[in-house]
PDB file of C-alpha atoms and ligand atoms in Angstrom:
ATOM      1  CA  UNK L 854       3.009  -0.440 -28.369  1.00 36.00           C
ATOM      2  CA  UNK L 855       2.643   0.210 -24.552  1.00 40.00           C
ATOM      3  CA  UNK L 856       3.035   2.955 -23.798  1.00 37.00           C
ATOM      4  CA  UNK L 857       5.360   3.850 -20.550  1.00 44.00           C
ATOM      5  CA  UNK L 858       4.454   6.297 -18.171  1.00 44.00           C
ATOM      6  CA  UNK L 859       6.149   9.616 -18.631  1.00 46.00           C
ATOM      7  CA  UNK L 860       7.642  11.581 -15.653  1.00 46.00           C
ATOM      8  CA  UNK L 861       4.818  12.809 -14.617  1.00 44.00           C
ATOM      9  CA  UNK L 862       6.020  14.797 -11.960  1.00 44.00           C
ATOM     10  CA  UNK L 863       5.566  17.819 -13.642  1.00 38.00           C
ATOM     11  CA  UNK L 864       1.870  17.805 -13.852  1.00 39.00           C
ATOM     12  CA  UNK L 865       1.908  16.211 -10.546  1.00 46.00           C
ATOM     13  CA  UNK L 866       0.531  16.598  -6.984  1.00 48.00           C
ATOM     14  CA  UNK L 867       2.982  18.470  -5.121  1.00 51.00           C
ATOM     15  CA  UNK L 868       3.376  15.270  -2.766  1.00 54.00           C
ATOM     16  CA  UNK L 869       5.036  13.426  -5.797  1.00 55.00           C
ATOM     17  CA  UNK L 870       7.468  16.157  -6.302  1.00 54.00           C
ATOM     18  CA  UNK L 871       9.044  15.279  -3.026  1.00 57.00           C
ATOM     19  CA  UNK L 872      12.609  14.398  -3.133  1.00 61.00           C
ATOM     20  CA  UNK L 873      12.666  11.580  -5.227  1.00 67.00           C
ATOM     21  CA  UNK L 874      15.848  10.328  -3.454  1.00 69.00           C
ATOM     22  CA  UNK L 875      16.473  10.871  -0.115  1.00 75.00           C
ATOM     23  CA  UNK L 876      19.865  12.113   0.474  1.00 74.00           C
ATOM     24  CA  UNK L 877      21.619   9.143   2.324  1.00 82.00           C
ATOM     25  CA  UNK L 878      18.873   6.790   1.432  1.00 93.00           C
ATOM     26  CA  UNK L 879      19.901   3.030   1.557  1.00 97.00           C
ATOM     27  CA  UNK L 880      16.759   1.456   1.708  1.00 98.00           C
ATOM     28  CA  UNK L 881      13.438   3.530  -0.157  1.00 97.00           C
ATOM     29  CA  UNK L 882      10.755   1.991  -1.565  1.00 98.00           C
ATOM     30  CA  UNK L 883       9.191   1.237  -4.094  1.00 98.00           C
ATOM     31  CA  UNK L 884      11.562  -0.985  -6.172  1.00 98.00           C
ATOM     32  CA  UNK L 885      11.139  -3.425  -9.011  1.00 98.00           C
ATOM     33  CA  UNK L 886      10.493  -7.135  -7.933  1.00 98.00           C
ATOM     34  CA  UNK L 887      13.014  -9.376  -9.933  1.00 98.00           C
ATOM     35  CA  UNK L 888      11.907 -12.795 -10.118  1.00 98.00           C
ATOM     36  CA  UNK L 889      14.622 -14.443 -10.861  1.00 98.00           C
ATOM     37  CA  UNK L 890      17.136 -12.532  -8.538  1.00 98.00           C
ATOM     38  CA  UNK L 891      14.810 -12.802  -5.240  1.00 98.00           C
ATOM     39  CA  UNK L 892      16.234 -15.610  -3.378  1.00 98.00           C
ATOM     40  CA  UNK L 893      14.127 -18.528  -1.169  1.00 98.00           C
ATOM     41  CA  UNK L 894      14.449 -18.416   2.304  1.00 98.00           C
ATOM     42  CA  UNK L 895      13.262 -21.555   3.908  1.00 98.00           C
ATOM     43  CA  UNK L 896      13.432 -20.082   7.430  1.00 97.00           C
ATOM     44  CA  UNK L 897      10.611 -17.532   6.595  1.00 98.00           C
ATOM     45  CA  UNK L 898       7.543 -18.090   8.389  1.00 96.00           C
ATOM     46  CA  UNK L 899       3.946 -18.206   6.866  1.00 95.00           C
ATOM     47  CA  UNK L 900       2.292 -14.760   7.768  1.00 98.00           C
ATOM     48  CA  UNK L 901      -0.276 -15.235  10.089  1.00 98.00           C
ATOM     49  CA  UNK L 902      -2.685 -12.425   9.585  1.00 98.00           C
ATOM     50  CA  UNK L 903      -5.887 -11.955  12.158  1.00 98.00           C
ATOM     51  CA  UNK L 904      -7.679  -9.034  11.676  1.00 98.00           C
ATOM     52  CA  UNK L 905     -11.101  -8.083  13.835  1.00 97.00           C
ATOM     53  CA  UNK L 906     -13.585  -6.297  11.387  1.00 97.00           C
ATOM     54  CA  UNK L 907     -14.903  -4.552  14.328  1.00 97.00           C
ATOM     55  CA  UNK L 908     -11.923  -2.281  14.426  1.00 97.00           C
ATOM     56  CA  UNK L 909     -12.710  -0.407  11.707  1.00 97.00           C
ATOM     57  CA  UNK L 910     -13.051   3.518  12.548  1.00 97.00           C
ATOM     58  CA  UNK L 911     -13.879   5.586   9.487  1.00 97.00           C
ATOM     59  CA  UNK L 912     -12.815   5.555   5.654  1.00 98.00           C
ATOM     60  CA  UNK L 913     -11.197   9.575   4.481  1.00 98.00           C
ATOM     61  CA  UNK L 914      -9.751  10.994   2.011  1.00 98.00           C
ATOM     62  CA  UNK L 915      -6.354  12.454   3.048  1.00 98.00           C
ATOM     63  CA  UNK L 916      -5.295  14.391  -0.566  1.00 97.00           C
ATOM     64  CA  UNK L 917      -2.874  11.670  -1.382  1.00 96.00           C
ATOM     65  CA  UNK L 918      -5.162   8.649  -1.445  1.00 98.00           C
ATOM     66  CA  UNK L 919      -8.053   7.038   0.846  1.00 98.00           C
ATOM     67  CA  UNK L 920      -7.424   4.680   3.945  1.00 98.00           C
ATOM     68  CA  UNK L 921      -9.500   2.803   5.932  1.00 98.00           C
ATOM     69  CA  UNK L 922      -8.583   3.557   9.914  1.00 98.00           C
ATOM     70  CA  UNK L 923      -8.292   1.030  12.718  1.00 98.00           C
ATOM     71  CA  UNK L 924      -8.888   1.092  16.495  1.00 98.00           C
ATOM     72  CA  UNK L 925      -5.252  -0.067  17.553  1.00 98.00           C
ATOM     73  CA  UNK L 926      -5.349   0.690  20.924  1.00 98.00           C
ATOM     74  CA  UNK L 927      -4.962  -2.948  21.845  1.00 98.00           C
ATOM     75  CA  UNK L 928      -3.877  -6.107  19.633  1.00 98.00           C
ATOM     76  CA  UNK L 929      -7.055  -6.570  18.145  1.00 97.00           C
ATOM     77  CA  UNK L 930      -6.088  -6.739  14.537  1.00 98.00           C
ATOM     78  CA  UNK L 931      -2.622  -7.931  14.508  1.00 98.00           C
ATOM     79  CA  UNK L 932      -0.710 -10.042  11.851  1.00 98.00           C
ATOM     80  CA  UNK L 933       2.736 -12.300  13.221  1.00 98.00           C
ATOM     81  CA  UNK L 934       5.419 -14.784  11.582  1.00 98.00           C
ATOM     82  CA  UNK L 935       6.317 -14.371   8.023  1.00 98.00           C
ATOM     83  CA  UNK L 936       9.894 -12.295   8.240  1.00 98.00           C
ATOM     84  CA  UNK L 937       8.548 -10.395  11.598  1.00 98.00           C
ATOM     85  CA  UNK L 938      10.397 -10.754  14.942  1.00 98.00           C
ATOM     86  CA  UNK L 939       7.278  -9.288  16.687  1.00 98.00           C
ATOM     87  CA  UNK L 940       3.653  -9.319  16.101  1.00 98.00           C
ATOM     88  CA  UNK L 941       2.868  -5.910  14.553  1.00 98.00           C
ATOM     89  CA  UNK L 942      -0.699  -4.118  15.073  1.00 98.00           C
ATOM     90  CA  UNK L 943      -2.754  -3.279  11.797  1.00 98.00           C
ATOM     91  CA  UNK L 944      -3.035   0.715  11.688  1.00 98.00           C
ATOM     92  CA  UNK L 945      -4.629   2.032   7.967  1.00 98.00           C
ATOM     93  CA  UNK L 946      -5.020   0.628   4.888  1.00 98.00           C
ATOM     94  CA  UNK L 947      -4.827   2.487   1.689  1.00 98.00           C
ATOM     95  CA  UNK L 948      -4.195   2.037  -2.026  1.00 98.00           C
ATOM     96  CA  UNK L 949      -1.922   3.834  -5.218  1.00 98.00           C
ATOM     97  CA  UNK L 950      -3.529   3.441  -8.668  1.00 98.00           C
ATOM     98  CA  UNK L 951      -3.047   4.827 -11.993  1.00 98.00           C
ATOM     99  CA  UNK L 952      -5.085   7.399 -14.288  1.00 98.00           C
ATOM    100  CA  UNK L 953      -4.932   4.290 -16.625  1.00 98.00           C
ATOM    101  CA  UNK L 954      -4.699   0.603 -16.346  1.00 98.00           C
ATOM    102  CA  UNK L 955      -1.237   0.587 -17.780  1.00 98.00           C
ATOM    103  CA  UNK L 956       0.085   1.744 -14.441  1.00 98.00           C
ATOM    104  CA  UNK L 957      -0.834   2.545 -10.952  1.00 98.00           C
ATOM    105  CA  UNK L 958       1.346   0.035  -8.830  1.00 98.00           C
ATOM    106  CA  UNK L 959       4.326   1.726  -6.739  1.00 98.00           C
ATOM    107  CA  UNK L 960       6.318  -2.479  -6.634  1.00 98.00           C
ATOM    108  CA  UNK L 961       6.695  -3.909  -9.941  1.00 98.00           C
ATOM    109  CA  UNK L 962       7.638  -7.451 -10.875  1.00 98.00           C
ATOM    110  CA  UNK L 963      10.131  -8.145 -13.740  1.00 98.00           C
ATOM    111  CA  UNK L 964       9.628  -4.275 -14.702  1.00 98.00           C
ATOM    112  CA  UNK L 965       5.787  -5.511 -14.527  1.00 98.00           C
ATOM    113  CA  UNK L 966       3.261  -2.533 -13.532  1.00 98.00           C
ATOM    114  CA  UNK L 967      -0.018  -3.793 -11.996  1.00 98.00           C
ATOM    115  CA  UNK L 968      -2.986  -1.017 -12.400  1.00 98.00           C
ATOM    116  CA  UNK L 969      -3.418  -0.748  -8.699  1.00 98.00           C
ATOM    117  CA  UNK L 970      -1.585  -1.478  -4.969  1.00 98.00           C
ATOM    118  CA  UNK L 971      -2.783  -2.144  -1.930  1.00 99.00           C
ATOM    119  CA  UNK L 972      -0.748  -1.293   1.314  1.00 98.00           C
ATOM    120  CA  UNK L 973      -1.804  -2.319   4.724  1.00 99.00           C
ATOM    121  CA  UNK L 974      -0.001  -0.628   7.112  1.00 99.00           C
ATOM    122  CA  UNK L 975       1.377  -2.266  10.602  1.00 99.00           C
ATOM    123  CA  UNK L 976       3.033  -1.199  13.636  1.00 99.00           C
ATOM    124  CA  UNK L 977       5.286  -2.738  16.377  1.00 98.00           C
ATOM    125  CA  UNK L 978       3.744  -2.113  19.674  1.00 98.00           C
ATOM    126  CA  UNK L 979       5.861  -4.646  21.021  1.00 98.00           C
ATOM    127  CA  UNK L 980       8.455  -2.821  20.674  1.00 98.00           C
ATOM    128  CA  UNK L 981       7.177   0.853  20.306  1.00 98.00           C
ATOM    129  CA  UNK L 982       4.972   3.512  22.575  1.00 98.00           C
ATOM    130  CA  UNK L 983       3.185   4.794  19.529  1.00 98.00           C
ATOM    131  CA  UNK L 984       2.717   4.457  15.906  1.00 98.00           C
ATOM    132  CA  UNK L 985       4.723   7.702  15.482  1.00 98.00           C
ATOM    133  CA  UNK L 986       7.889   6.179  17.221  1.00 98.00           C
ATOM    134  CA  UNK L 987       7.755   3.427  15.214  1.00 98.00           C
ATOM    135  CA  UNK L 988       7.628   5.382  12.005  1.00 98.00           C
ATOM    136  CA  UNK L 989      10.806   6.335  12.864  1.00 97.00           C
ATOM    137  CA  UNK L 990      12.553   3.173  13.629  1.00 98.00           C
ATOM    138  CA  UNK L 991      14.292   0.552  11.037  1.00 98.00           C
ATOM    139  CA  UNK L 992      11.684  -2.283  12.959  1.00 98.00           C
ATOM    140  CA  UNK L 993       8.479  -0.145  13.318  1.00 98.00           C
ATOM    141  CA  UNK L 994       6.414  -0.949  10.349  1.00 98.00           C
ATOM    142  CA  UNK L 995       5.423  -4.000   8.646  1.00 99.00           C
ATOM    143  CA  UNK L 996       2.823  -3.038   4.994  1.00 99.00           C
ATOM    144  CA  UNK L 997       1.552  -5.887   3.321  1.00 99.00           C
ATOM    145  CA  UNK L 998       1.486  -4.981  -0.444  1.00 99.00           C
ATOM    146  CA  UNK L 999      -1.150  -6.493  -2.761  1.00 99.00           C
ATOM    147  CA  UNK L1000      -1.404  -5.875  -6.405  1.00 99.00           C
ATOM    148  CA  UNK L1001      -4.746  -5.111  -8.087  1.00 99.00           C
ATOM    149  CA  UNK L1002      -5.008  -6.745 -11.257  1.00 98.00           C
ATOM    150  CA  UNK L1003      -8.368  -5.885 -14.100  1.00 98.00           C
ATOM    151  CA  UNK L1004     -10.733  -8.547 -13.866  1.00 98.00           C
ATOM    152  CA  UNK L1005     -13.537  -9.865 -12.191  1.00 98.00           C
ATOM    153  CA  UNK L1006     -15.671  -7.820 -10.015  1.00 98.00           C
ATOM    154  CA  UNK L1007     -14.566  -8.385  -6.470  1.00 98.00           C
ATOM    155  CA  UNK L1008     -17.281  -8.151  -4.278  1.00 98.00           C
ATOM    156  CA  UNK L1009     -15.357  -6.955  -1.051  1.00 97.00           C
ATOM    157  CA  UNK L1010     -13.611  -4.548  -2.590  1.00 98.00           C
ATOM    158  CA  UNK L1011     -17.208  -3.073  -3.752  1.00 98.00           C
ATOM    159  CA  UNK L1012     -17.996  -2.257  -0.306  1.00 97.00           C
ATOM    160  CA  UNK L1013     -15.361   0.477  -0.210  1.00 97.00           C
ATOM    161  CA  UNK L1014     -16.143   1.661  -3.084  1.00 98.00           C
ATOM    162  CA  UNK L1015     -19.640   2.633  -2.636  1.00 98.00           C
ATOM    163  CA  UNK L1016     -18.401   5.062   0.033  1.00 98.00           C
ATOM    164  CA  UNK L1017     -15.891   7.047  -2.248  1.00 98.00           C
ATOM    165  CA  UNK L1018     -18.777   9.531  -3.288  1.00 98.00           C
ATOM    166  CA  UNK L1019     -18.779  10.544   0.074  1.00 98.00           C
ATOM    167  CA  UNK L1020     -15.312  11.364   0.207  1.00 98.00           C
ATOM    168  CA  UNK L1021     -14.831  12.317  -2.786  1.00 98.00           C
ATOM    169  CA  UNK L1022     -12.762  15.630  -1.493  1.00 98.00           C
ATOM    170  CA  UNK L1023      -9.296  15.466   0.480  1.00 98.00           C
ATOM    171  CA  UNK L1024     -10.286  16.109   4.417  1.00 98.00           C
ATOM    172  CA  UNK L1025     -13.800  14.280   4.180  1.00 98.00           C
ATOM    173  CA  UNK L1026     -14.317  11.364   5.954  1.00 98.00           C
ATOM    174  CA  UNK L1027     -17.092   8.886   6.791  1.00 97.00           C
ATOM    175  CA  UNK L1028     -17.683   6.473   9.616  1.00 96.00           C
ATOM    176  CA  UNK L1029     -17.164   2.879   8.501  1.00 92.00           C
ATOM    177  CA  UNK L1030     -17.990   0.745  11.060  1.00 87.00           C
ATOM    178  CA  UNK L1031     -17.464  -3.332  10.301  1.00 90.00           C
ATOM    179  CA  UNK L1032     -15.163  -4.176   7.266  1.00 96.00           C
ATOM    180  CA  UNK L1033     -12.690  -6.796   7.085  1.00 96.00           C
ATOM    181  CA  UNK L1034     -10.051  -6.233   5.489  1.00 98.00           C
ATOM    182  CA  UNK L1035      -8.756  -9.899   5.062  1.00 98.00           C
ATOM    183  CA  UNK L1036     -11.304  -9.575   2.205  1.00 98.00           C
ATOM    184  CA  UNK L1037      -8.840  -7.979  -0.068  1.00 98.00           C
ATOM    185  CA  UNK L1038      -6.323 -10.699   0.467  1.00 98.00           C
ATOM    186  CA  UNK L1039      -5.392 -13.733  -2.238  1.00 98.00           C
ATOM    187  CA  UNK L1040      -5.462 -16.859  -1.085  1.00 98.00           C
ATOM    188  CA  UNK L1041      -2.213 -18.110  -2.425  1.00 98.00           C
ATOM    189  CA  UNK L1042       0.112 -17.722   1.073  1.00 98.00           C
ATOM    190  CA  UNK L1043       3.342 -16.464  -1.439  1.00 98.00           C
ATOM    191  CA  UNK L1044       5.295 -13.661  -0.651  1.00 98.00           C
ATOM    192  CA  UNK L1045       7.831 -11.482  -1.445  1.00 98.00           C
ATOM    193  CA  UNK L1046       9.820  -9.252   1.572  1.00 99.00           C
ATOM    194  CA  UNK L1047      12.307  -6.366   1.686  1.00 99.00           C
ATOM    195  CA  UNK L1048      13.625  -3.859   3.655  1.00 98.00           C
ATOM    196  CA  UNK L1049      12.421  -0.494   2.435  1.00 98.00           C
ATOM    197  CA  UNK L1050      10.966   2.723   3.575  1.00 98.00           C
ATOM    198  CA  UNK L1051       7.515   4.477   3.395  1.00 98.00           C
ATOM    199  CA  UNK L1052       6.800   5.600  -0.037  1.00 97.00           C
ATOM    200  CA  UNK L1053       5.115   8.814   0.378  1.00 96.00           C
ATOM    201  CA  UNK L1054       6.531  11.510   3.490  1.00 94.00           C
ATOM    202  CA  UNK L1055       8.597  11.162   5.564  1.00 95.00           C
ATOM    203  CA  UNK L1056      10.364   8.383   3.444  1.00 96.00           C
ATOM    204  CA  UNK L1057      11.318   6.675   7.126  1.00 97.00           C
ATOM    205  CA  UNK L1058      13.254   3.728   6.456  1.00 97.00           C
ATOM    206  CA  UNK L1059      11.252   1.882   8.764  1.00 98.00           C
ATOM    207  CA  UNK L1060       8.926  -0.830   6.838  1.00 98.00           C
ATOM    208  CA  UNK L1061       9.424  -4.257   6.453  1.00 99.00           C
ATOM    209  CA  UNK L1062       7.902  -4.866   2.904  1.00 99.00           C
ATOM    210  CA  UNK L1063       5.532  -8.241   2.190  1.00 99.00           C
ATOM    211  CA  UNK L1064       4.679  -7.939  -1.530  1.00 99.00           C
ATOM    212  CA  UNK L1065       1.957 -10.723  -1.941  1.00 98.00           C
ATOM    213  CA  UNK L1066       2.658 -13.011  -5.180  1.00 98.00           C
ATOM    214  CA  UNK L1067      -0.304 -13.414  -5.973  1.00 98.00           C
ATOM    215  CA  UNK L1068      -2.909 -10.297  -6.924  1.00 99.00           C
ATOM    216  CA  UNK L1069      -6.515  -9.995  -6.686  1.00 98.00           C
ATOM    217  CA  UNK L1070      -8.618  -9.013  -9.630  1.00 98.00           C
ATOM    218  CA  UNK L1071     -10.966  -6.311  -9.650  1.00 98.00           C
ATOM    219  CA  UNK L1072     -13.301  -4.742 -12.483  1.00 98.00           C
ATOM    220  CA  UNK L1073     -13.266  -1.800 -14.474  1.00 98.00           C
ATOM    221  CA  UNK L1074     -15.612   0.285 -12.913  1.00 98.00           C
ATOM    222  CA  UNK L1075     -14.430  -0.212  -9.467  1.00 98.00           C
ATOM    223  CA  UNK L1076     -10.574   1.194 -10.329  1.00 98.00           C
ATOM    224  CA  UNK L1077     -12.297   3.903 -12.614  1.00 98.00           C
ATOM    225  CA  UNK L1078     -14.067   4.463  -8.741  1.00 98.00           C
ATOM    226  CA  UNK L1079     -11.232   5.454  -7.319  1.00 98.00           C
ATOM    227  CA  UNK L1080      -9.951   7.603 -10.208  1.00 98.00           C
ATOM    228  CA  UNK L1081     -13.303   9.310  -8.933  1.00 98.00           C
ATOM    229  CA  UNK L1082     -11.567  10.861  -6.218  1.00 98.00           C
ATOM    230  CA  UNK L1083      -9.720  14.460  -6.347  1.00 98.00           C
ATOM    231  CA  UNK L1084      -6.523  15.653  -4.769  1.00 97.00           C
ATOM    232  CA  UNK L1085      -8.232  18.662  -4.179  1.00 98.00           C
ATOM    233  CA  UNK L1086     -10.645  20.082  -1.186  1.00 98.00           C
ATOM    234  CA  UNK L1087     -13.778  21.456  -1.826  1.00 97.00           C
ATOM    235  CA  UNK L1088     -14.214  24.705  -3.389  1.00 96.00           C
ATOM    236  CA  UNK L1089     -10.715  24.200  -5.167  1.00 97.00           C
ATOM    237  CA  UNK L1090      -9.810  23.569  -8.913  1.00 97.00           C
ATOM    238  CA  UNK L1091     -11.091  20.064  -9.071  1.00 97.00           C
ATOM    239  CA  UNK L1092      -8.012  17.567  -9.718  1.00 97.00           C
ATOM    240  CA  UNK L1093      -8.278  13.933 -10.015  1.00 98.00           C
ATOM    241  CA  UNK L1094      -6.786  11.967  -7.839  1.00 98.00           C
ATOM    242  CA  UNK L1095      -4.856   9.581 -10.182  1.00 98.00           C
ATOM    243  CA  UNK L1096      -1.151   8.263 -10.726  1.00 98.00           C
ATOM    244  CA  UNK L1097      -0.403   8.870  -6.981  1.00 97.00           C
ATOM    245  CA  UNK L1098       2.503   6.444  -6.766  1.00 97.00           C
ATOM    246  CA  UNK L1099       5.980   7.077  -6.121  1.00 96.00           C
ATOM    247  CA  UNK L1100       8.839   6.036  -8.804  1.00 96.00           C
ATOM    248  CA  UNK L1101      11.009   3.080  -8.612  1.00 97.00           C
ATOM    249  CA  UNK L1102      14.189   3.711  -5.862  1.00 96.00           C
ATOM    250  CA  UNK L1103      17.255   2.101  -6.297  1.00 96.00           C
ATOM    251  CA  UNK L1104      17.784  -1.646  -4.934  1.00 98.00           C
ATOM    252  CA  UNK L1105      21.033  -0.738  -3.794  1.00 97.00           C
ATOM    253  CA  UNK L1106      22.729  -3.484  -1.204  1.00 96.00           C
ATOM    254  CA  UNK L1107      19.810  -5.354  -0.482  1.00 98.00           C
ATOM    255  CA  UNK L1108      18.255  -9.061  -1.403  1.00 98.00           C
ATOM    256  CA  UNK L1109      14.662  -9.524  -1.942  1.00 98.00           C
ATOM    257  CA  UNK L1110      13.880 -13.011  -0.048  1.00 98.00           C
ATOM    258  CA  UNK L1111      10.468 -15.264  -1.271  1.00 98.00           C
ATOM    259  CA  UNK L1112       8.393 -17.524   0.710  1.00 98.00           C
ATOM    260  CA  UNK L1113       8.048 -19.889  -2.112  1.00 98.00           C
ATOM    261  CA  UNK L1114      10.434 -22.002  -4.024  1.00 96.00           C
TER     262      UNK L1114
HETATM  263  C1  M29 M1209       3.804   9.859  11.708  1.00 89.68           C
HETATM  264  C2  M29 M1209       3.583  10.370  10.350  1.00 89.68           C
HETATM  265  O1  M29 M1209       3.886   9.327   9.429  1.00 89.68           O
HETATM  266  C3  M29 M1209       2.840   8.762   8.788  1.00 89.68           C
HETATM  267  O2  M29 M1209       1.691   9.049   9.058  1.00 89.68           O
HETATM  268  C4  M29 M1209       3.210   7.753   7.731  1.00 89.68           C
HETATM  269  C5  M29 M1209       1.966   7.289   6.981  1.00 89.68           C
HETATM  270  C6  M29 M1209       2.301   6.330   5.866  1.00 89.68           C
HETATM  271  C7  M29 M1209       1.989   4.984   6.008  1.00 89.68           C
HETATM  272  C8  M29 M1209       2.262   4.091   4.957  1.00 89.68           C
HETATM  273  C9  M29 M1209       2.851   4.555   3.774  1.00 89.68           C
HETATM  274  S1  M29 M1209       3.182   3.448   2.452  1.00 89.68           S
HETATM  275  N1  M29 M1209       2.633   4.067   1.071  1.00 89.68           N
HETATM  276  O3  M29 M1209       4.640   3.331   2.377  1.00 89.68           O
HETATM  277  O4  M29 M1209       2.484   2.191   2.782  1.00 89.68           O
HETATM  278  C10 M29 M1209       3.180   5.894   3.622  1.00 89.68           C
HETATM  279  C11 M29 M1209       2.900   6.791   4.688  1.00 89.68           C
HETATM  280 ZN1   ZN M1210       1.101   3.097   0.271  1.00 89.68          ZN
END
């Protein structure tokens, strides 16, 4: 039988027992992905997505997961159409992942958990002064969402991983200097997009969700790579930094539009 995560929010890292609702919350993320209720929308927009690898700062390991940091001091790295009004300036990217393949994703499709998500975070410096602004704004952020799926080695992906050792405490970090992280997206141009919020503090309500149909595989020892990493700084009781996804919010009054028929 499969077993379905527990709340694990007992035994959890004190980020995941955050409010689980915010009080007056219309629009928080993550939520489950119903197939058969999203709705086409023939006026959305392929995403155009043009990243420069050279923008790539440093990889660290900030105690709730790791992210990859770009320059975005100019529009360098910048991804435009899909449901966006404004071309929107890639930031970090980062992942949430599961202590065991059953689970890890924070979106799920038809009640579907994928073992791993990817979330690469965009801001609107059209619009906004800095990133921080925008955090706080119902247009400022645009995160594409990727699911990890077990499977094939993926060779980009590997990259990354050979640096977690290095980081392997929260607070480390290590220069990273050329990655792109186009990489670590599936070819099929499908999407899924919301309204929601930022799924780990401060639960803005400022993201416009892209949740890619499509997910990339990985293998086995790359997600056990990331399980790798601990929650913990050095010199602390060591604790693995796994199951660091937030649970399903309500869908309340909102549609979930698809790019694809
Ligand atoms: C200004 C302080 O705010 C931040 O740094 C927000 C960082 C942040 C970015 C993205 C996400 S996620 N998981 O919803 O893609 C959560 C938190
Ligand atoms: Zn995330």
């Amino acid at each position: 039988a499969t077993c379905t995560p527990k709340n694990r929010n007992d035994a959890l890292h004190p980020l995941w027992q955050s409010p689980l609702t915010i009080p007056g919350g219309t629009r928080q993320s993550p939520i489950n992905i119903q197939w058969r209720d999203s709705v086409y929308d023939p006026v959305l927009k392929p995403l155009k997505i043009s990243y420069d690898p050279a923008t790539c700062l440093h990889i660290w390991n900030n105690g709730y997961s790791f992210l990859v940091e770009f320059d975005d001091s100019a529009d360098r790295s910048i991804i435009v159409g899909g449901p966006l009004e404004n071309q929107y300036r890639l930031k970090q990217f980062h992942f949430h992942w599961g202590a065991i393949n059953e689970w890890g994703s924070e979106h799920t499709v038809d009640s579907k958990f994928y073992p791993a998500e990817l979330h690469l975070v965009h801001w609107n410096a059209v619009v906004y002064p800095t990133f921080e602004e925008a955090v706080m704004e119902g247009d400022g952020l645009a995160v594409i969402g990727v699911f990890l799926k077990l499977g094939a080695h993926h060779e980009g992906l590997q990259t990354l991983v050979d640096a977690l050792p290095a980081i392997k405490h929260k607070d480390t970090v290590i220069e990273f200097d050329v990655f792109d992280p186009s990489c670590l997206l599936p070819p099929c141009p499908d999407y899924w997009t919301y309204a929601g919020s930022l799924t780990t503090p401060p639960l803005t309500e400022s993201v416009t969700w892209i949740i890619k149909k499509q997910p990339i595989e990985v293998d086995e020892n790359q997600l056990e790579a990331f399980r790798m990493l601990l929650f913990t700084s050095d010199g602390e009781e060591e604790k693995r930094m796994v199951d660091n996804f937030r649970p399903l919010q309500p869908l309340m009054n909102r549609t979930v539009r698809s790019s694809f028929q």
